[in-house]
Amino acid sequence: MNKLFFLILFVGFSSIGFSQQGKKEAISLSKEELVQAKNLGIYTFTLPEGNTPEKVSENAKYYTMYFKVKYNADNREASLNMVSNDEKSRHVICRFLVASGVEKVFVDGKAVQVEEYFQTYLK
């Protein structure tokens, strides 16, 4: 009986843990807007829940050589303004996203891994 109780408890907590996976996704600009952003050097992301202005600022301080970050906590929107709009600097965006808890990025409703996002849209 004790084993059954712990098994049910374990399965319950496991399912709760897996249900939290959706919180690791960011929303990006559309494909068309990404083409414009690549030319302008300004990118916008809706970051996952749990990102506070303090956390975003803490993550962004490591990348000031590459881009400046403005964060609106009301809609969880981070705006990145590239200092140097080259491929290497755009790749650093991936590090910022991962540091912000992002595993997947939505573009036009389709989720892609962060590295695939770079290869497809930022490179």
PDB file of C-alpha atoms in Angstrom:
ATOM      1  CA  MET A   1       0.000   0.000   0.000  1.00  0.00           C
ATOM      2  CA  ASN A   2       2.856   2.324   0.868  1.00  0.00           C
ATOM      3  CA  LYS A   3       4.550   1.644  -2.484  1.00  0.00           C
ATOM      4  CA  LEU A   4       1.324   2.349  -4.351  1.00  0.00           C
ATOM      5  CA  PHE A   5       0.920   5.676  -2.550  1.00  0.00           C
ATOM      6  CA  PHE A   6       4.483   6.759  -3.409  1.00  0.00           C
ATOM      7  CA  LEU A   7       4.065   5.595  -7.002  1.00  0.00           C
ATOM      8  CA  ILE A   8       0.920   7.699  -7.412  1.00  0.00           C
ATOM      9  CA  LEU A   9       2.646  10.637  -5.727  1.00  0.00           C
ATOM     10  CA  PHE A  10       5.687  10.276  -8.014  1.00  0.00           C
ATOM     11  CA  VAL A  11       3.559  10.103 -11.166  1.00  0.00           C
ATOM     12  CA  GLY A  12       1.600  13.165 -10.035  1.00  0.00           C
ATOM     13  CA  PHE A  13       4.689  15.269  -9.431  1.00  0.00           C
ATOM     14  CA  SER A  14       6.283  14.061 -12.657  1.00  0.00           C
ATOM     15  CA  SER A  15       3.284  15.126 -14.708  1.00  0.00           C
ATOM     16  CA  ILE A  16       3.297  18.526 -13.020  1.00  0.00           C
ATOM     17  CA  GLY A  17       6.978  18.907 -13.852  1.00  0.00           C
ATOM     18  CA  PHE A  18       6.483  18.012 -17.494  1.00  0.00           C
ATOM     19  CA  SER A  19       3.521  20.353 -17.796  1.00  0.00           C
ATOM     20  CA  GLN A  20       5.867  23.241 -16.982  1.00  0.00           C
ATOM     21  CA  GLN A  21       7.748  22.707 -20.266  1.00  0.00           C
ATOM     22  CA  GLY A  22       5.592  25.254 -22.117  1.00  0.00           C
ATOM     23  CA  LYS A  23       7.148  28.021 -20.062  1.00  0.00           C
ATOM     24  CA  LYS A  24      10.449  27.643 -21.895  1.00  0.00           C
ATOM     25  CA  GLU A  25       9.258  29.140 -25.161  1.00  0.00           C
ATOM     26  CA  ALA A  26       9.715  32.625 -26.568  1.00  0.00           C
ATOM     27  CA  ILE A  27       7.771  34.292 -29.348  1.00  0.00           C
ATOM     28  CA  SER A  28       9.727  35.978 -32.117  1.00  0.00           C
ATOM     29  CA  LEU A  29       8.866  38.311 -34.936  1.00  0.00           C
ATOM     30  CA  SER A  30       7.298  36.881 -38.099  1.00  0.00           C
ATOM     31  CA  LYS A  31       9.486  35.709 -40.984  1.00  0.00           C
ATOM     32  CA  GLU A  32       8.921  38.965 -42.862  1.00  0.00           C
ATOM     33  CA  GLU A  33       9.657  41.079 -39.792  1.00  0.00           C
ATOM     34  CA  LEU A  34      12.840  39.058 -39.158  1.00  0.00           C
ATOM     35  CA  VAL A  35      14.125  40.003 -42.610  1.00  0.00           C
ATOM     36  CA  GLN A  36      13.580  43.677 -41.743  1.00  0.00           C
ATOM     37  CA  ALA A  37      15.087  43.186 -38.274  1.00  0.00           C
ATOM     38  CA  LYS A  38      18.191  41.654 -39.792  1.00  0.00           C
ATOM     39  CA  ASN A  39      18.652  44.824 -41.864  1.00  0.00           C
ATOM     40  CA  LEU A  40      17.777  47.241 -39.042  1.00  0.00           C
ATOM     41  CA  GLY A  41      19.442  45.337 -36.194  1.00  0.00           C
ATOM     42  CA  ILE A  42      16.420  45.470 -33.899  1.00  0.00           C
ATOM     43  CA  TYR A  43      14.824  42.251 -32.633  1.00  0.00           C
ATOM     44  CA  THR A  44      11.846  41.743 -30.343  1.00  0.00           C
ATOM     45  CA  PHE A  45      11.003  38.644 -28.294  1.00  0.00           C
ATOM     46  CA  THR A  46       8.241  37.787 -25.878  1.00  0.00           C
ATOM     47  CA  LEU A  47      10.130  35.945 -23.157  1.00  0.00           C
ATOM     48  CA  PRO A  48       8.736  33.101 -21.027  1.00  0.00           C
ATOM     49  CA  GLU A  49       6.947  33.783 -17.764  1.00  0.00           C
ATOM     50  CA  GLY A  50       9.197  34.126 -14.770  1.00  0.00           C
ATOM     51  CA  ASN A  51      11.525  36.685 -16.330  1.00  0.00           C
ATOM     52  CA  THR A  52      11.657  39.788 -14.186  1.00  0.00           C
ATOM     53  CA  PRO A  53      13.226  43.099 -15.169  1.00  0.00           C
ATOM     54  CA  GLU A  54      16.038  42.313 -12.730  1.00  0.00           C
ATOM     55  CA  LYS A  55      16.676  38.861 -14.228  1.00  0.00           C
ATOM     56  CA  VAL A  56      16.622  40.182 -17.807  1.00  0.00           C
ATOM     57  CA  SER A  57      18.955  43.020 -16.841  1.00  0.00           C
ATOM     58  CA  GLU A  58      21.289  40.549 -15.117  1.00  0.00           C
ATOM     59  CA  ASN A  59      21.352  38.336 -18.234  1.00  0.00           C
ATOM     60  CA  ALA A  60      21.759  41.273 -20.619  1.00  0.00           C
ATOM     61  CA  LYS A  61      24.740  42.815 -18.839  1.00  0.00           C
ATOM     62  CA  TYR A  62      27.036  40.119 -20.268  1.00  0.00           C
ATOM     63  CA  TYR A  63      26.162  41.001 -23.861  1.00  0.00           C
ATOM     64  CA  THR A  64      26.425  44.802 -23.940  1.00  0.00           C
ATOM     65  CA  MET A  65      29.222  44.595 -26.530  1.00  0.00           C
ATOM     66  CA  TYR A  66      26.740  42.979 -28.916  1.00  0.00           C
ATOM     67  CA  PHE A  67      23.324  44.509 -28.162  1.00  0.00           C
ATOM     68  CA  LYS A  68      21.335  46.634 -25.738  1.00  0.00           C
ATOM     69  CA  VAL A  69      18.177  45.198 -24.167  1.00  0.00           C
ATOM     70  CA  LYS A  70      15.017  47.039 -23.162  1.00  0.00           C
ATOM     71  CA  TYR A  71      12.477  44.926 -21.275  1.00  0.00           C
ATOM     72  CA  ASN A  72       8.771  45.627 -20.782  1.00  0.00           C
ATOM     73  CA  ALA A  73       7.618  43.456 -17.873  1.00  0.00           C
ATOM     74  CA  ASP A  74       3.927  44.130 -18.567  1.00  0.00           C
ATOM     75  CA  ASN A  75       3.945  42.170 -21.825  1.00  0.00           C
ATOM     76  CA  ARG A  76       7.274  40.312 -21.221  1.00  0.00           C
ATOM     77  CA  GLU A  77       8.692  41.900 -24.382  1.00  0.00           C
ATOM     78  CA  ALA A  78      12.458  42.239 -24.775  1.00  0.00           C
ATOM     79  CA  SER A  79      13.724  44.549 -27.497  1.00  0.00           C
ATOM     80  CA  LEU A  80      17.327  43.976 -28.600  1.00  0.00           C
ATOM     81  CA  ASN A  81      19.130  46.766 -30.425  1.00  0.00           C
ATOM     82  CA  MET A  82      22.311  45.452 -32.054  1.00  0.00           C
ATOM     83  CA  VAL A  83      25.547  47.373 -31.467  1.00  0.00           C
ATOM     84  CA  SER A  84      27.249  45.612 -34.347  1.00  0.00           C
ATOM     85  CA  ASN A  85      24.817  43.896 -36.673  1.00  0.00           C
ATOM     86  CA  ASP A  86      26.991  41.018 -37.860  1.00  0.00           C
ATOM     87  CA  GLU A  87      26.503  37.254 -37.827  1.00  0.00           C
ATOM     88  CA  LYS A  88      28.590  36.696 -34.683  1.00  0.00           C
ATOM     89  CA  SER A  89      26.621  39.309 -32.759  1.00  0.00           C
ATOM     90  CA  ARG A  90      23.322  37.842 -33.913  1.00  0.00           C
ATOM     91  CA  HIS A  91      24.512  34.416 -32.721  1.00  0.00           C
ATOM     92  CA  VAL A  92      25.018  35.880 -29.252  1.00  0.00           C
ATOM     93  CA  ILE A  93      21.257  36.522 -29.197  1.00  0.00           C
ATOM     94  CA  CYS A  94      20.932  32.746 -28.746  1.00  0.00           C
ATOM     95  CA  ARG A  95      23.018  32.894 -25.560  1.00  0.00           C
ATOM     96  CA  PHE A  96      20.782  35.635 -24.202  1.00  0.00           C
ATOM     97  CA  LEU A  97      17.669  33.612 -25.020  1.00  0.00           C
ATOM     98  CA  VAL A  98      19.019  30.492 -23.322  1.00  0.00           C
ATOM     99  CA  ALA A  99      20.047  32.542 -20.278  1.00  0.00           C
ATOM    100  CA  SER A 100      16.452  33.818 -20.192  1.00  0.00           C
ATOM    101  CA  GLY A 101      15.124  30.263 -19.965  1.00  0.00           C
ATOM    102  CA  VAL A 102      14.247  29.789 -23.628  1.00  0.00           C
ATOM    103  CA  GLU A 103      14.514  26.373 -25.286  1.00  0.00           C
ATOM    104  CA  LYS A 104      12.259  26.988 -28.285  1.00  0.00           C
ATOM    105  CA  VAL A 105      11.333  30.069 -30.290  1.00  0.00           C
ATOM    106  CA  PHE A 106       7.996  30.481 -32.062  1.00  0.00           C
ATOM    107  CA  VAL A 107       8.078  32.042 -35.530  1.00  0.00           C
ATOM    108  CA  ASP A 108       4.700  32.322 -37.248  1.00  0.00           C
ATOM    109  CA  GLY A 109       3.268  29.743 -34.855  1.00  0.00           C
ATOM    110  CA  LYS A 110       5.995  27.145 -35.478  1.00  0.00           C
ATOM    111  CA  ALA A 111       8.366  26.245 -32.628  1.00  0.00           C
ATOM    112  CA  VAL A 112      12.057  25.719 -33.413  1.00  0.00           C
ATOM    113  CA  GLN A 113      15.049  25.056 -31.155  1.00  0.00           C
ATOM    114  CA  VAL A 114      17.161  28.126 -30.362  1.00  0.00           C
ATOM    115  CA  GLU A 115      20.104  27.036 -32.537  1.00  0.00           C
ATOM    116  CA  GLU A 116      17.769  26.219 -35.434  1.00  0.00           C
ATOM    117  CA  TYR A 117      16.263  29.681 -34.992  1.00  0.00           C
ATOM    118  CA  PHE A 118      19.716  31.190 -35.515  1.00  0.00           C
ATOM    119  CA  GLN A 119      20.555  28.978 -38.495  1.00  0.00           C
ATOM    120  CA  THR A 120      17.241  29.689 -40.221  1.00  0.00           C
ATOM    121  CA  TYR A 121      16.489  33.315 -39.376  1.00  0.00           C
ATOM    122  CA  LEU A 122      19.550  35.124 -38.007  1.00  0.00           C
ATOM    123  CA  LYS A 123      22.535  33.762 -39.917  1.00  0.00           C
TER     124      LYS A 123
END
